[in-house]
C-alpha positions as a printed NumPy array, in Angstrom:
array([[130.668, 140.775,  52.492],
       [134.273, 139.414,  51.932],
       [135.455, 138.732,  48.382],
       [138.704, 136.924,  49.44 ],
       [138.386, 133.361,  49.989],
       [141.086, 131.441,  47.5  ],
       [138.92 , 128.935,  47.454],
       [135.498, 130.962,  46.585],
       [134.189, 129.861,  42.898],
       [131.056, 131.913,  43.002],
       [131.829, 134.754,  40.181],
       [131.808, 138.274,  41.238],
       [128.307, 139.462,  39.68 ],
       [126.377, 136.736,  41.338],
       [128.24 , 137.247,  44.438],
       [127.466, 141.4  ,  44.021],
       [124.106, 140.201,  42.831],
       [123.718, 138.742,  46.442],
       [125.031, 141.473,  47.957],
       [122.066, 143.592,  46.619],
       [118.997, 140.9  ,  47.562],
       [120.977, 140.519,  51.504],
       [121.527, 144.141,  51.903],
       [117.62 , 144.761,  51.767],
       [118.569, 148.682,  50.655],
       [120.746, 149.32 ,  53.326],
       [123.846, 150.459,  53.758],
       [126.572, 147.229,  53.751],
       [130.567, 146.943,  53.944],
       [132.638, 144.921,  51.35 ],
       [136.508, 143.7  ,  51.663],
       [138.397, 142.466,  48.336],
       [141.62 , 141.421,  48.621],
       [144.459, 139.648,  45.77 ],
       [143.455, 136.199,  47.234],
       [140.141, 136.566,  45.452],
       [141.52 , 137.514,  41.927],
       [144.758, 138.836,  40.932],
       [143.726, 140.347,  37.596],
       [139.899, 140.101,  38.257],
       [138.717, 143.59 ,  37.77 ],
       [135.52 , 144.955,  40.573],
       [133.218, 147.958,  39.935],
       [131.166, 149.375,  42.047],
       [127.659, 151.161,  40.586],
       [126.454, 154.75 ,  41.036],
       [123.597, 153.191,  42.908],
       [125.777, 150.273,  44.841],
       [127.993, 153.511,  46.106],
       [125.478, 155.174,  47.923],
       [124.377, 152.308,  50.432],
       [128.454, 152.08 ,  50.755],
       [130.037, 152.361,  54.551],
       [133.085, 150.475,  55.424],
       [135.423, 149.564,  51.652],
       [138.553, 147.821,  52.187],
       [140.525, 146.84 ,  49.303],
       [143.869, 145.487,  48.702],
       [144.587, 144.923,  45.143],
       [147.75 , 144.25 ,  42.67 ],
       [147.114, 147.708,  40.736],
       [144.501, 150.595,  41.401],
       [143.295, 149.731,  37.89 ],
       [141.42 , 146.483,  39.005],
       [138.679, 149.042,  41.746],
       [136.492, 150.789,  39.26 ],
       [133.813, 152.951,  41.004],
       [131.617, 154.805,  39.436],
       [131.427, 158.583,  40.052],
       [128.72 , 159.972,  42.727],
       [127.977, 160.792,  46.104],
       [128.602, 158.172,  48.875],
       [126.672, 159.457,  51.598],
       [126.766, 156.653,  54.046],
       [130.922, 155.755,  53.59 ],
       [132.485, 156.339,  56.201],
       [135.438, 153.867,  56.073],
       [137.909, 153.43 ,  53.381],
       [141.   , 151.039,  53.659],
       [143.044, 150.998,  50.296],
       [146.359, 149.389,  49.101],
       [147.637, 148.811,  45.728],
       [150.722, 146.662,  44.568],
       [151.781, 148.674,  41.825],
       [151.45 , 152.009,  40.959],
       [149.529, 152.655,  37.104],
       [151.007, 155.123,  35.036],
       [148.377, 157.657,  34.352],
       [145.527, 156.31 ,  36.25 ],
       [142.068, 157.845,  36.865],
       [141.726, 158.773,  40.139],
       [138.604, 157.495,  42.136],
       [136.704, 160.359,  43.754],
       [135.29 , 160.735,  46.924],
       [134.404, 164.294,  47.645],
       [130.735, 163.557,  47.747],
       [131.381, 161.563,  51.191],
       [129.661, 163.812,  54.062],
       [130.59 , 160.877,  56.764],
       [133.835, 159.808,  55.475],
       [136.114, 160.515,  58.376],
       [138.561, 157.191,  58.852],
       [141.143, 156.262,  55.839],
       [143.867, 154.094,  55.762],
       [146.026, 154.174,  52.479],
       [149.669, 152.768,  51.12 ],
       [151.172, 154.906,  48.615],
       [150.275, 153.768,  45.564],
       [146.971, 154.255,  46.584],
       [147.63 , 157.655,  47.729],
       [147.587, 158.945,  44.179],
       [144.651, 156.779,  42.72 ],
       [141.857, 158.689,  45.144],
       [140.789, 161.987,  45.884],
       [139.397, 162.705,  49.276],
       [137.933, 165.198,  51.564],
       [141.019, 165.489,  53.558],
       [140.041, 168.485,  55.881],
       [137.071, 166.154,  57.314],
       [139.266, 163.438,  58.556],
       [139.607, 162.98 ,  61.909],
       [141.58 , 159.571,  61.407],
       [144.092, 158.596,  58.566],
       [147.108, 155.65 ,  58.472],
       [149.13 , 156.203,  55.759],
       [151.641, 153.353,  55.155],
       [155.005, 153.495,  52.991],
       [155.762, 157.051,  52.539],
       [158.387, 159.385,  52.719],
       [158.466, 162.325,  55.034],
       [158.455, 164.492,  52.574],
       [155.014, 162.536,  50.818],
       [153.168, 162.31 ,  54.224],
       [153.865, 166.202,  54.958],
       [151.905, 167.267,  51.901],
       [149.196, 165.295,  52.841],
       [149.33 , 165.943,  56.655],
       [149.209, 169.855,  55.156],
       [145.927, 168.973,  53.848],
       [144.211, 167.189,  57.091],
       [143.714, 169.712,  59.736],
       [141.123, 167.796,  61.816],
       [142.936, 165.122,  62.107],
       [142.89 , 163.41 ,  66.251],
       [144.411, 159.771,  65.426],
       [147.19 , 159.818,  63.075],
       [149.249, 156.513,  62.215],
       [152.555, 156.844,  59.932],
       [154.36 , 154.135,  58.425],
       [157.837, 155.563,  56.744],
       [159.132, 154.347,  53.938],
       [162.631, 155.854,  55.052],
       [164.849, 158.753,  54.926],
       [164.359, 160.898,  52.014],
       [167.03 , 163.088,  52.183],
       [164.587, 166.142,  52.229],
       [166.284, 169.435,  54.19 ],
       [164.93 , 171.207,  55.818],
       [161.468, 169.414,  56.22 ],
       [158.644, 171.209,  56.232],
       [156.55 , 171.61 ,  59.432],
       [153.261, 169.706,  60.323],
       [150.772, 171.529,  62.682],
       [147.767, 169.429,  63.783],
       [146.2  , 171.616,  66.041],
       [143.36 , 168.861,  67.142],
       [145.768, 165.699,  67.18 ],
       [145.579, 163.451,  70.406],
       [147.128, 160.335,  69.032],
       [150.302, 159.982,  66.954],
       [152.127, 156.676,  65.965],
       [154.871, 156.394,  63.775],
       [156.873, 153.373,  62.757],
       [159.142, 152.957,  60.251],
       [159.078, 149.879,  57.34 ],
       [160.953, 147.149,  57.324],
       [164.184, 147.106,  56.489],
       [164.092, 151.033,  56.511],
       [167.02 , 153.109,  57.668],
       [166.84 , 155.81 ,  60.403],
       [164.705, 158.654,  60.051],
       [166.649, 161.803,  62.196],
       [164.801, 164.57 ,  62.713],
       [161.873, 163.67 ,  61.641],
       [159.513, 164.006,  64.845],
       [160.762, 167.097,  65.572],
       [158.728, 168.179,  62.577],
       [155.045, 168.046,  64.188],
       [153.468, 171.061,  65.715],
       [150.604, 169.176,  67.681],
       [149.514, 171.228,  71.33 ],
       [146.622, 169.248,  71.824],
       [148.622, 165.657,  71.029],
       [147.839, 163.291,  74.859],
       [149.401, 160.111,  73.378],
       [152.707, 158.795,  71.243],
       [153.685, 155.694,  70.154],
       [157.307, 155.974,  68.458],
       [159.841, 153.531,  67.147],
       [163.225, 154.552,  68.329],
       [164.744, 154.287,  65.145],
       [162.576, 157.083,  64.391],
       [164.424, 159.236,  66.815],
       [167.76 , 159.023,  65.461],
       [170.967, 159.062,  67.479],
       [169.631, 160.788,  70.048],
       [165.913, 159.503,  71.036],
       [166.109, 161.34 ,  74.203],
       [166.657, 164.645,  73.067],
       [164.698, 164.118,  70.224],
       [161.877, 163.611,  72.687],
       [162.619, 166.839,  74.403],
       [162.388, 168.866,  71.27 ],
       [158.987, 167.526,  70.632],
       [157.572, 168.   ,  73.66 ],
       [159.3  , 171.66 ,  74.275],
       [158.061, 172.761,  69.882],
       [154.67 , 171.084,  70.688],
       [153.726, 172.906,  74.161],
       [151.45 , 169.32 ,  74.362],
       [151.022, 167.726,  77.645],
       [151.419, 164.345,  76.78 ],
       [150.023, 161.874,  79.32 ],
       [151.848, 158.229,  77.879],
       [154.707, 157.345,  75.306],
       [155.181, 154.297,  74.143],
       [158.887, 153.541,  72.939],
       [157.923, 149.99 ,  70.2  ],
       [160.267, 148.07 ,  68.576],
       [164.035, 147.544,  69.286],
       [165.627, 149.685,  71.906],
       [169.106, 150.812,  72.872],
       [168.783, 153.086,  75.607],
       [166.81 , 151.643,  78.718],
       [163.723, 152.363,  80.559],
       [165.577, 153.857,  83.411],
       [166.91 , 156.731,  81.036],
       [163.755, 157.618,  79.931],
       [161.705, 157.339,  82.987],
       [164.697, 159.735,  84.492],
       [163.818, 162.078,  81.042],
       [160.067, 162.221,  81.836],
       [159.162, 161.182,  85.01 ],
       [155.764, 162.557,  84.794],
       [154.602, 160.818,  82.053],
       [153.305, 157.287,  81.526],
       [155.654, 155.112,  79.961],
       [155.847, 152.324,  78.167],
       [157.858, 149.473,  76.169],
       [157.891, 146.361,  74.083],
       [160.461, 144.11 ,  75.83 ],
       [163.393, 144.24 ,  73.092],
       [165.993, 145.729,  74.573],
       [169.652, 145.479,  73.109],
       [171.404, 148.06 ,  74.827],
       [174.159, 147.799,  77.705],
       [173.714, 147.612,  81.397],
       [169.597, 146.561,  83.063],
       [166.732, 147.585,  81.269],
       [164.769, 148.876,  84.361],
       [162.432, 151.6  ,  85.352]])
């Protein structure tokens, strides 16, 4: 069930009252989002949370999700992002979650849950710092798809190292309007990573070599990269840096000379 139609009158109760009588028992997903209330607050029963798989919310503060404490043995999905941040707010727990293994979370709702971090095999994390995503990355050893959306440069040197010893999939892009983040790559330890999609902002001055130290730190064999976003050096310069691995491009190229492989 959706909660998230602005033009949805039905009040919240009735429409988790429905929820209840359609579910029959069984488990059921649920998505909330600001154009259902902006202030309205949602809670979620003892009971309600254990027929809970797939919870997306995207509220103004973490303050609004209420949830009450208790296992959630059928979750196995959970998509959070919060406005604001709440100054002193109790965190929503979710250590009773045996099949919880996919989370996607901005920063402010970072700090409003606790999770089982070493069973995740798949986590997005959007708007953080280096330095914020390396303390959690510390905590996520099974990770195999990791997405990472930085917030910026955070000044942070030396950064701490990252190894993901079961990683295959690694994306990282930086927000909007963010400046470059050097160094940064060069940070993960991941042998087993197969696949990277990278922003070349990411890469700093130098995406090439950038690259290079990766790959050569890592020991991974990657099979494809994919360079996204703006570019300034062209295909042709990477395909001559690895020209044994599948490569590939969004078309917005801004550098000199043809952009050819």
């Amino acid at each position: 069930m959706r909660l998230s139609s602005k033009g949805d009158t039905i009040p919240y109760v009735q429409q988790m009252c429905e929820l209840d009588r359609r579910s029959l028992g069984c488990p059921f997903s649920i998505e909330i989002s600001k154009a259902y209330s902006s202030t309205r607050g949602f809670m979620f029963s003892s009971a309600q949370c254990t027929r809970l798989e797939y919870l997306k919310v995207s509220l103004w503060v973490s303050s609004l999700l209420v949830i009450e404490e208790g296992p959630t043995p059928f979750l196995r999905h959970l998509d959070l992002a919060f406005d604001y941040a709440q100054m002193s707010p109790e965190p929503v727990v979710f250590l009773d979650a045996p099949l919880l293994r996919s989370a996607a979370l901005n920063e402010n709702a970072l700090h409003a849950v606790v999770l089982p971090w070493a069973q995740l095999t798949e986590l997005t994390l959007h708007y953080l710092f280096p330095q914020e995503c390396a303390a959690v990355l510390q905590l996520t050893s099974n990770l195999v798809y990791c997405k990472l959306i930085i917030a910026g440069n955070d000044g942070v040197q030396p950064r701490p190292d990252v190894t993901l010893l079961r990683l295959e999939s690694l994306t990282l892009e930086p927000h909007r309007h963010t400046t470059k983040t050097s160094g940064y790559l060069e940070t993960f330890v991941v042998p087993t990573l197969r696949h990277l999609q990278v922003e070349e902002q990411i890469l700093g001055s130098d995406p090439v070599n950038s690259l290079i130290i990766f790959v050569s730190k890592s020991g991974c064999t990657l099979e494809g990269i994919y360079v996204s976003g703006k570019r300034q050096l062209s295909k042709d310069i990477y395909r001559r840096a690895f020209p044994s691995i599948e490569l590939s491009f969004d078309e917005f190229y801004f550098g000199e000379g043809a952009d050819r492989l």
